[in-house]
Every structure is written in C-alpha cells, then in structure tokens.
C-alpha cells in the first residue's frame, strides 16, 4: 500500500486529478504525453518514493492522460503531481503553460473519474473500451502499491458506476464508429460470422479497423489484397488471415461474403461487370460491400445487383450519427447514476474521514483523564485501581457520546460535517501534532458506520 509513514491522521486529505484529454489538447500533444504500461509503472514507482503517504493511479489512453493522487492538504499535491508528470513527459510543462491541462479537486475529481468510466467523457459517447482502461489503471496502482484503501475504493466505485451505466441505460448501444457500423451491418445481414469470408482491399485506416473488429468477432476467414504483397502479408499476419496477390482479386471476390474497400486508389477497383461475374460463381449468394475508401473503390452500380448490399462511408456515417443521437437521450439517466454512486462514495469517505478524528479525540480525553487519575492512584489499593480504570473509560464514553453522534450526522442544524471536523482539528490541534500511535487498549474504537454507545449507569462498576 501507499506509504503512510509521514502522514498525519488528523490532517485533512485531498483528492486531485490532473492531466489532459481530447477536450483540452489536440492529438499531436496527447500522443507525446501518452504513457505505455512500462512508463506508467515507472511513474508509479517514483510516486511510491514520495514522502507524505501519497496514493496515486494513472489512467492513460489515446484520449487522455490523468493522474489521480490523494494526500495531505499540506503536501502541495498539484505541484508535485504536475512535476511528476513532467519528469516523465517534459512536454507536459508546456501544455500546462498553454492552458491545455486540467485539475479537479476532491468531489469533482471523483465525479470526473466516474464519468470517464461511464463513457460520458469519451470522444465517442458511451464507448466501452475506457471501462477496461480504468480497471487496468486500478490493477496497476494496486500492483505498484500506490493505491491505499481510499484509491482502491474510489476505483472500485468508478468501475461499478461504469457497469451500472452500461447495464441500466443504452448509452453504449449501437455502432459509434465507421468500423463498428460496418460490423453491425454484417451481423444484421449474415447473423453469425464464424463461417463467413471477408476480403479486405487495401489497408486504409478505417478498413483495417473494420477488419480487426471482424476478426474479434471470430469471422471464419480474412483475405487481404494489396498492391504491395509484402504489406498484405504483414496485415494478414496481424489478423490471422491470408495475403492475396492483387491480380487474384476476381477469384477471391467469388469466395467473399463481405468485401471492404479501403485502398485510396483514384478510380474504382471493382467494376459492376467484375462483381456480376463473381456473383454468378457464388450462385448469387448475397455479398455485403463496405466501401470506406474516398474516392470510392466499388462501382456504385453494383448496389443495383440483386445479390449485392452496398454501403459507402456516407451511409455508415449516417448509421453512426443516428446511433449517437440515440445514445444522447440516455445521458440524463447516466448522470443520475453517477450522482448516486458519488453520493454513496462520499458517504463512505465521510465515515472514513471522521474515524481518525474521533480516535484522536478519544485519545486526547483518555490521556487527560488517565493522567489526572494517575495522580490519585496512591489513594487506591491494587484491588480498587482496576475499577477506577473501568470508571474512567466509562466516563470518556459518556462525555464523548453526544459529540461523536453529532459529528457523524451529515448536517445537524445545517452545519456541514466537514466544517465541524475542521473546527475540531483546529481546537485540539489534531492537524499539527496528532499522535500516530494506536489508541490505548482500553480506548473505545469507532469504525465507519458503527457508533460507540455509552455504558448504562447499571453497567458501570461502582467505586
């Protein structure tokens, strides 16, 4: 766990999130700040060496680099977090100076993480991949021993928030990218894809992404044709497919159930006549043509053939736009889930925050009463003294019962609990020299959500 050796349990601790995202910085900057797993592990190892009991976790994706840290308010968390990021990615300093970074504190930092895990902060609203990335950030922080009880609970709640949003809303429903829209169409037309053959023409970005998505769906076979056979072979190796020489496209076309055009050629690669001949060899079984290329790879006239389904990039874009518009309707419900989970987390946090203050308060009173009674110890026999100790502990419980009960109440008489905690810290100096020792064995212990009731008079030993 994160080192707590120099942490003062009486001092208020702060949560902070700092970094940059697609909302604050362009891709050219984000790619310079991105952390691969090895570099992220190195950053967490460095963070673990920091004094002050600072916890930390790093979320790094293609759309964001966000460092979450928690430590004492006096630890200058923002300065230290930004310095740490800049130590590994010097360009971060320039990004900060140019206003391309962000900082969230306490509740807003937790809310931001929950929104990230839910897909509400994603470039593509509701995308699911980010939830796995938040899980990985959590696992990495635990492995690096930089996540204590607080960050562990924070990330657990973030993941459960993301799962709830996906289970209880349609925020992630429908294809939200050109590639996923193409896969959605293929599934709609053919159902299972495990016995289907895909032919990829060229290796453009969208075409390659679509082929990868189809491979993830365990499509039966992938054929890759490219003007450069070596490049086709590299793509085939990645996708677990087979490279096809460019001149053998007509033969491959007769085998293909799904054809993806992504060459970037100036003129169509497949004309209507070529497609008709292939359809005849296929006994006119249906073929889905997905033309993602601009200029187009497939003769538009092919769409008029009975056995052909032809969709170009504009068709797919309309599918995506419709799906995203549908997703947007579910934002209010997703936001309510975030609010609910945040309130639940804040309740846990508040209970956890008051425990060290209550324990410090108990120690303060016990030490004072024990010192006072010790001065009178010689007036009691060895048999009587244990009863005196029991009486002292009972008296402490009685004195502190009402203050502790009111301290646990979120807002008695409209006074926020955090303000009452700060007043206690100030009055008794818990944030300055509060002991880090464990309470005396006889001191009453308080755990989150558990109230220590005073002893009844009948329970108190007389003496």
Coordinates of C-alpha atoms in Angstrom, one line a residue:
X1 CA 0.0 0.0 0.0
X2 CA 1.0 3.6 -0.4
X3 CA 3.4 4.6 2.3
X4 CA 1.8 6.4 5.2
X5 CA 4.9 6.9 7.4
X6 CA 4.8 10.6 7.3
X7 CA 1.1 11.1 7.1
X8 CA -0.8 12.8 10.0
X9 CA -4.1 11.1 10.6
X10 CA -5.6 14.3 11.9
X11 CA -4.9 16.4 8.8
X12 CA -7.4 16.7 6.1
X13 CA -6.5 14.7 3.0
X14 CA -7.3 15.9 -0.6
X15 CA -8.1 14.1 -3.8
X16 CA -6.8 15.6 -7.0
X17 CA -7.0 14.7 -10.7
X18 CA -4.7 16.4 -13.1
X19 CA -3.8 15.8 -16.8
X20 CA -5.1 16.4 -20.2
X21 CA -7.7 14.9 -22.6
X22 CA -9.2 15.2 -26.0
X23 CA -11.3 18.1 -24.6
X24 CA -8.2 20.1 -23.7
X25 CA -5.4 19.1 -26.0
X26 CA -5.1 18.0 -29.7
X27 CA -4.0 14.5 -30.7
X28 CA -0.5 15.8 -31.6
X29 CA 0.1 16.8 -28.0
X30 CA -1.7 13.8 -26.4
X31 CA 0.5 11.3 -28.3
X32 CA 3.6 13.0 -26.8
X33 CA 2.2 12.7 -23.3
X34 CA 0.9 9.2 -23.5
X35 CA 2.3 6.5 -21.2
X36 CA 2.8 2.9 -22.2
X37 CA 2.5 0.3 -19.4
X38 CA 6.2 0.2 -18.6
X39 CA 6.5 4.0 -18.3
X40 CA 3.3 4.1 -16.3
X41 CA 4.8 1.6 -13.9
X42 CA 8.0 3.7 -13.6
X43 CA 5.9 6.8 -12.7
X44 CA 4.0 4.9 -10.0
X45 CA 7.3 3.5 -8.6
X46 CA 8.6 7.1 -8.4
X47 CA 5.3 8.2 -6.8
X48 CA 5.7 5.5 -4.1
X49 CA 9.0 7.1 -3.1
X50 CA 7.3 10.4 -2.4
X51 CA 7.0 11.3 1.3
X52 CA 3.7 12.1 3.0
X53 CA 1.7 9.0 2.4
X54 CA 0.5 9.9 -1.1
X55 CA -1.7 7.5 -3.1
X56 CA -1.8 7.6 -6.9
X57 CA -3.1 5.9 -10.0
X58 CA -2.6 6.8 -13.7
X59 CA -5.2 6.5 -16.5
X60 CA -3.5 6.7 -19.9
X61 CA -5.5 6.1 -23.2
X62 CA -5.3 7.6 -26.7
X63 CA -7.8 10.3 -25.5
X64 CA -6.4 11.1 -22.0
X65 CA -3.6 11.0 -19.5
X66 CA -4.9 11.6 -16.0
X67 CA -3.0 11.2 -12.7
X68 CA -5.2 10.7 -9.6
X69 CA -3.4 11.4 -6.3
X70 CA -4.5 11.7 -2.7
X71 CA -2.5 13.0 0.2
X72 CA -2.4 15.6 3.0
X73 CA -3.6 19.2 2.0
X74 CA -0.1 20.4 3.1
X75 CA 1.6 18.1 0.6
X76 CA 1.2 20.6 -2.3
X77 CA -0.4 17.8 -4.4
X78 CA -1.0 19.7 -7.6
X79 CA 2.6 21.0 -7.7
X80 CA 4.0 17.5 -7.0
X81 CA 1.7 15.7 -9.4
X82 CA 2.4 18.1 -12.3
X83 CA 6.1 17.9 -11.6
X84 CA 6.0 14.1 -11.6
X85 CA 4.1 14.0 -15.0
X86 CA 6.6 16.5 -16.4
X87 CA 9.5 14.4 -15.2
X88 CA 8.5 11.6 -17.4
X89 CA 6.9 13.7 -20.2
X90 CA 8.6 17.1 -20.3
X91 CA 6.1 18.4 -22.9
X92 CA 3.5 18.4 -20.1
X93 CA 5.0 21.6 -18.7
X94 CA 4.4 23.4 -22.0
X95 CA 0.9 22.0 -22.2
X96 CA 0.2 23.3 -18.7
X97 CA 1.6 26.8 -19.5
X98 CA -0.6 26.8 -22.7
X99 CA -3.7 26.0 -20.7
X100 CA -4.1 22.6 -22.3
X101 CA -4.3 20.7 -18.9
X102 CA -6.9 20.4 -16.2
X103 CA -7.1 20.0 -12.5
X104 CA -10.1 18.7 -10.5
X105 CA -10.2 18.5 -6.7
X106 CA -12.0 16.3 -4.2
X107 CA -15.6 15.7 -5.2
X108 CA -15.2 17.0 -8.7
X109 CA -12.1 14.7 -9.2
X110 CA -14.2 11.7 -8.1
X111 CA -17.1 12.7 -10.3
X112 CA -14.7 13.1 -13.2
X113 CA -13.4 9.6 -12.8
X114 CA -16.9 8.1 -12.5
X115 CA -17.9 10.0 -15.7
X116 CA -14.7 8.7 -17.5
X117 CA -15.5 5.1 -16.5
X118 CA -19.1 5.5 -17.7
X119 CA -18.2 6.8 -21.2
X120 CA -19.6 10.2 -20.5
X121 CA -16.2 11.9 -21.0
X122 CA -15.3 9.8 -24.1
X123 CA -14.7 11.3 -27.6
X124 CA -17.3 8.7 -28.7
X125 CA -20.1 9.0 -26.2
X126 CA -20.7 5.7 -24.3
X127 CA -17.7 3.8 -25.8
X128 CA -17.0 0.7 -23.7
X129 CA -13.2 0.4 -24.0
X130 CA -12.5 3.1 -21.4
X131 CA -14.0 1.0 -18.6
X132 CA -11.4 -1.7 -19.2
X133 CA -8.7 1.0 -19.2
X134 CA -9.9 2.3 -15.8
X135 CA -9.8 -1.3 -14.5
X136 CA -6.2 -1.6 -15.8
X137 CA -5.2 1.7 -14.1
X138 CA -6.6 0.3 -10.8
X139 CA -4.8 -3.0 -11.1
X140 CA -1.5 -1.2 -11.9
X141 CA -1.8 1.0 -8.9
X142 CA -2.5 -2.0 -6.6
X143 CA 0.5 -3.8 -8.2
X144 CA 2.7 -0.8 -7.6
X145 CA 1.4 -0.4 -4.0
X146 CA 0.4 3.2 -4.6
X147 CA -3.3 2.6 -4.1
X148 CA -4.3 2.6 -0.4
X149 CA -7.8 2.0 1.0
X150 CA -9.1 5.3 -0.4
X151 CA -8.0 5.0 -4.0
X152 CA -8.9 1.3 -4.0
X153 CA -12.4 2.2 -3.0
X154 CA -12.5 5.1 -5.4
X155 CA -11.6 3.0 -8.4
X156 CA -13.9 0.1 -7.4
X157 CA -16.7 2.6 -7.3
X158 CA -15.8 4.1 -10.6
X159 CA -15.8 0.6 -12.2
X160 CA -19.2 -0.3 -10.6
X161 CA -20.5 3.1 -11.9
X162 CA -19.5 2.3 -15.4
X163 CA -21.0 -1.1 -15.2
X164 CA -24.3 0.3 -13.9
X165 CA -24.5 2.9 -16.7
X166 CA -24.0 0.1 -19.3
X167 CA -26.5 -2.2 -17.6
X168 CA -29.2 0.3 -16.9
X169 CA -29.0 2.6 -19.9
X170 CA -28.4 2.4 -23.7
X171 CA -25.6 5.0 -23.6
X172 CA -23.4 2.5 -25.3
X173 CA -26.0 1.0 -27.6
X174 CA -25.5 0.9 -31.4
X175 CA -22.4 1.3 -33.5
X176 CA -20.5 4.5 -32.8
X177 CA -17.6 4.3 -35.4
X178 CA -17.3 3.5 -39.1
X179 CA -15.8 0.2 -38.3
X180 CA -18.4 -0.9 -35.7
X181 CA -21.2 0.3 -38.0
X182 CA -19.8 -2.0 -40.7
X183 CA -19.7 -4.9 -38.3
X184 CA -23.2 -4.2 -37.2
X185 CA -24.4 -4.3 -40.8
X186 CA -22.6 -7.6 -41.5
X187 CA -24.1 -9.1 -38.4
X188 CA -27.6 -7.9 -39.4
X189 CA -27.3 -9.4 -42.9
X190 CA -25.5 -12.7 -42.1
X191 CA -26.1 -13.3 -38.4
X192 CA -23.2 -15.5 -37.2
X193 CA -19.9 -14.5 -38.9
X194 CA -17.9 -17.6 -37.9
X195 CA -18.5 -19.3 -41.2
X196 CA -18.1 -16.2 -43.4
X197 CA -15.2 -14.9 -45.5
X198 CA -14.0 -11.3 -45.6
X199 CA -12.0 -9.7 -48.4
X200 CA -10.1 -6.6 -47.4
X201 CA -9.0 -4.4 -50.4
X202 CA -6.1 -2.2 -49.4
X203 CA -5.1 -1.3 -45.8
X204 CA -6.6 2.1 -45.1
X205 CA -7.1 3.1 -41.5
X206 CA -10.9 2.6 -41.4
X207 CA -10.7 -0.6 -43.5
X208 CA -8.1 -2.1 -41.2
X209 CA -10.1 -1.1 -38.2
X210 CA -13.2 -2.8 -39.6
X211 CA -11.2 -6.0 -40.4
X212 CA -9.8 -6.0 -36.8
X213 CA -13.3 -5.7 -35.4
X214 CA -14.5 -8.6 -37.7
X215 CA -11.5 -10.7 -36.6
X216 CA -12.5 -10.1 -32.9
X217 CA -16.0 -11.5 -33.9
X218 CA -14.1 -14.6 -35.0
X219 CA -15.1 -14.3 -38.6
X220 CA -14.4 -17.5 -40.5
X221 CA -11.6 -16.3 -42.9
X222 CA -10.0 -13.0 -43.8
X223 CA -8.3 -12.4 -47.2
X224 CA -6.1 -9.3 -47.7
X225 CA -5.3 -7.9 -51.1
X226 CA -2.9 -5.1 -51.5
X227 CA -0.9 -3.7 -54.4
X228 CA 2.2 -4.5 -52.3
X229 CA 2.1 -8.2 -51.4
X230 CA 4.5 -7.7 -48.5
X231 CA 2.2 -5.2 -46.9
X232 CA -0.7 -7.6 -47.4
X233 CA 1.3 -10.3 -45.7
X234 CA 2.0 -8.1 -42.7
X235 CA -1.7 -7.3 -42.3
X236 CA -2.6 -11.0 -42.8
X237 CA -0.2 -12.0 -40.0
X238 CA -1.7 -9.5 -37.6
X239 CA -5.3 -10.6 -38.4
X240 CA -4.6 -14.3 -38.7
X241 CA -5.7 -14.1 -42.4
X242 CA -4.1 -14.9 -45.8
X243 CA -2.5 -12.5 -48.3
X244 CA -3.9 -12.4 -51.8
X245 CA -1.9 -11.1 -54.8
X246 CA -3.6 -8.1 -56.4
X247 CA -4.2 -9.8 -59.7
X248 CA -6.1 -12.6 -57.9
X249 CA -8.9 -10.3 -56.6
X250 CA -11.6 -11.6 -59.0
X251 CA -11.0 -15.2 -57.8
X252 CA -11.0 -14.0 -54.1
X253 CA -14.2 -12.0 -54.8
X254 CA -16.1 -15.2 -55.6
X255 CA -15.2 -16.5 -52.1
X256 CA -16.1 -13.4 -50.2
X257 CA -19.3 -12.8 -48.2
X258 CA -18.1 -9.4 -47.0
X259 CA -15.8 -7.1 -49.1
X260 CA -14.2 -4.0 -47.6
X261 CA -12.8 -1.3 -49.9
X262 CA -10.1 0.8 -48.4
X263 CA -7.4 1.4 -51.0
X264 CA -7.2 5.1 -51.6
X265 CA -7.0 4.4 -55.4
X266 CA -8.1 7.3 -57.7
X267 CA -10.5 5.0 -59.6
X268 CA -12.8 2.1 -58.6
X269 CA -11.0 -1.1 -58.0
X270 CA -14.2 -3.3 -58.6
X271 CA -16.5 -2.5 -61.5
X272 CA -20.0 -3.8 -62.0
X273 CA -19.0 -6.5 -64.5
X274 CA -16.4 -8.0 -62.2
X275 CA -18.8 -8.1 -59.4
X276 CA -21.5 -9.7 -61.6
X277 CA -19.1 -12.5 -62.7
X278 CA -18.2 -13.2 -59.1
X279 CA -21.9 -13.2 -58.1
X280 CA -22.6 -15.8 -60.8
X281 CA -19.8 -18.0 -59.5
X282 CA -21.3 -17.7 -56.0
X283 CA -24.7 -18.8 -57.3
X284 CA -25.9 -15.3 -56.4
X285 CA -25.5 -15.8 -52.7
X286 CA -25.6 -12.3 -51.0
X287 CA -22.4 -10.2 -50.7
X288 CA -22.0 -7.2 -48.5
X289 CA -19.8 -4.5 -50.0
X290 CA -18.5 -1.9 -47.5
X291 CA -16.8 0.9 -49.4
X292 CA -14.9 3.0 -46.9
X293 CA -12.5 4.5 -49.5
X294 CA -12.5 8.1 -50.7
X295 CA -12.5 8.1 -53.8
X296 CA -14.7 5.0 -53.8
X297 CA -13.3 1.6 -54.6
X298 CA -16.5 -0.1 -55.7
X299 CA -18.7 0.9 -58.7
X300 CA -21.9 2.4 -57.3
X301 CA -23.8 0.5 -59.9
X302 CA -23.0 -2.7 -58.1
X303 CA -25.6 -1.7 -55.5
X304 CA -28.3 -2.4 -58.0
X305 CA -27.5 -6.1 -58.3
X306 CA -30.0 -8.4 -56.5
X307 CA -27.3 -10.2 -54.6
X308 CA -25.3 -7.1 -53.5
X309 CA -25.7 -4.9 -50.5
X310 CA -23.5 -1.8 -51.0
X311 CA -22.8 0.8 -48.3
X312 CA -20.3 3.7 -48.6
X313 CA -18.8 5.9 -46.0
X314 CA -21.7 8.3 -46.0
X315 CA -24.1 5.5 -45.4
X316 CA -22.1 4.3 -42.4
X317 CA -21.7 7.8 -41.1
X318 CA -25.5 8.2 -41.1
X319 CA -25.8 5.0 -39.1
X320 CA -23.2 6.3 -36.6
X321 CA -24.9 9.7 -36.3
X322 CA -28.3 8.1 -35.7
X323 CA -26.8 5.8 -33.0
X324 CA -25.0 8.7 -31.3
X325 CA -28.2 10.7 -31.3
X326 CA -30.0 7.8 -29.7
X327 CA -27.2 7.5 -27.1
X328 CA -27.5 11.1 -26.2
X329 CA -31.1 10.5 -24.9
X330 CA -29.6 8.4 -22.2
X331 CA -27.2 11.0 -20.8
X332 CA -29.6 12.3 -18.0
X333 CA -30.1 8.7 -16.7
X334 CA -26.3 8.1 -16.8
X335 CA -25.7 11.3 -15.0
X336 CA -28.1 10.3 -12.2
X337 CA -26.3 7.0 -11.8
X338 CA -23.0 8.9 -11.5
X339 CA -24.6 11.2 -8.8
X340 CA -26.0 8.2 -6.9
X341 CA -22.6 6.4 -6.9
X342 CA -20.8 9.6 -6.0
X343 CA -23.2 10.2 -3.0
X344 CA -22.6 6.6 -1.9
X345 CA -18.8 7.1 -2.2
X346 CA -18.9 10.4 -0.4
X347 CA -20.8 8.8 2.5
X348 CA -18.1 6.1 2.8
X349 CA -15.5 8.8 2.5
X350 CA -17.1 10.9 5.2
X351 CA -17.3 8.0 7.6
X352 CA -13.7 7.1 6.9
X353 CA -12.6 10.7 7.4
X354 CA -14.1 11.1 10.8
X355 CA -12.6 7.9 12.2
X356 CA -9.1 9.3 12.8
X357 CA -10.5 12.5 14.2
X358 CA -12.8 10.5 16.6
X359 CA -9.8 8.3 17.6
X360 CA -7.7 11.4 18.2
X361 CA -10.4 13.0 20.3
X362 CA -10.8 9.8 22.3
X363 CA -7.0 9.6 22.9
X364 CA -7.0 13.3 23.9
X365 CA -9.6 12.8 26.6
X366 CA -8.3 9.4 27.8
X367 CA -4.8 10.8 28.1
X368 CA -6.1 13.8 30.1
X369 CA -8.3 11.7 32.4
X370 CA -5.7 8.9 32.9
X371 CA -3.0 11.5 33.8
X372 CA -5.4 13.1 36.3
X373 CA -6.4 9.8 37.9
X374 CA -2.8 8.5 37.9
X375 CA -2.0 11.3 40.4
X376 CA -4.6 9.9 42.7
X377 CA -3.6 6.3 42.3
X378 CA -1.9 6.1 45.6
X379 CA -5.2 6.6 47.3
X380 CA -6.5 3.3 46.0
X381 CA -5.5 -0.3 46.7
X382 CA -4.3 -2.7 44.0
X383 CA -7.8 -4.3 44.0
X384 CA -9.6 -0.9 43.7
X385 CA -7.5 0.5 40.9
X386 CA -8.9 -1.7 38.0
X387 CA -12.3 -0.4 39.0
X388 CA -11.1 3.1 38.7
X389 CA -9.8 2.4 35.2
X390 CA -13.2 1.0 34.2
X391 CA -14.9 4.1 35.6
X392 CA -12.5 6.4 33.6
X393 CA -13.3 4.6 30.3
X394 CA -17.0 4.7 31.1
X395 CA -16.8 8.4 31.8
X396 CA -14.9 9.0 28.5
X397 CA -17.7 7.2 26.6
X398 CA -20.4 9.3 28.4
X399 CA -18.6 12.6 27.7
X400 CA -17.9 11.9 24.0
X401 CA -21.2 10.1 23.1
X402 CA -23.1 13.2 22.1
X403 CA -20.2 15.0 20.3
X404 CA -19.4 11.8 18.3
X405 CA -23.1 11.2 17.5
X406 CA -23.4 14.8 16.2
X407 CA -20.1 14.5 14.4
X408 CA -21.5 11.6 12.4
X409 CA -24.7 13.4 11.5
X410 CA -24.1 14.8 8.0
X411 CA -25.7 18.3 8.6
X412 CA -27.2 18.9 12.1
X413 CA -28.7 22.3 12.2
X414 CA -27.4 23.0 8.7
X415 CA -23.7 22.8 9.7
X416 CA -21.7 20.6 7.2
X417 CA -19.8 17.7 8.8
X418 CA -16.5 18.7 7.1
X419 CA -16.7 22.2 8.8
X420 CA -17.2 20.5 12.2
X421 CA -14.3 18.3 11.6
X422 CA -12.1 21.3 10.7
X423 CA -13.2 23.1 13.9
X424 CA -12.3 20.0 16.0
X425 CA -8.9 19.8 14.3
X426 CA -8.3 23.4 14.9
X427 CA -9.4 23.4 18.6
X428 CA -7.4 20.3 19.6
X429 CA -4.5 20.7 17.2
X430 CA -5.1 17.3 15.6
X431 CA -3.7 18.5 12.3
X432 CA -0.5 19.7 13.9
X433 CA 0.8 17.1 16.4
X434 CA -1.8 14.4 16.5
X435 CA -0.3 11.2 17.6
X436 CA 0.1 8.4 15.0
X437 CA 0.2 5.8 17.7
X438 CA -2.5 3.3 18.0
X439 CA -5.2 4.1 20.7
X440 CA -4.7 2.7 24.2
X441 CA -6.0 -0.8 24.6
X442 CA -8.9 0.5 26.7
X443 CA -9.9 3.3 24.4
X444 CA -13.3 2.9 22.6
X445 CA -12.8 2.2 18.9
X446 CA -15.1 3.6 16.2
X447 CA -15.3 2.2 12.7
X448 CA -17.2 3.8 9.8
X449 CA -20.9 3.4 10.3
X450 CA -20.6 2.0 13.8
X451 CA -21.5 4.2 16.8
X452 CA -20.0 3.6 20.2
X453 CA -22.8 3.8 22.7
X454 CA -22.2 4.9 26.3
X455 CA -22.4 2.4 29.1
X456 CA -25.6 2.5 31.1
X457 CA -25.2 3.5 34.8
X458 CA -26.0 0.0 35.8
X459 CA -23.1 -1.3 33.7
X460 CA -20.6 0.9 35.5
X461 CA -18.6 -0.6 38.2
X462 CA -19.2 1.3 41.5
X463 CA -16.3 2.7 43.4

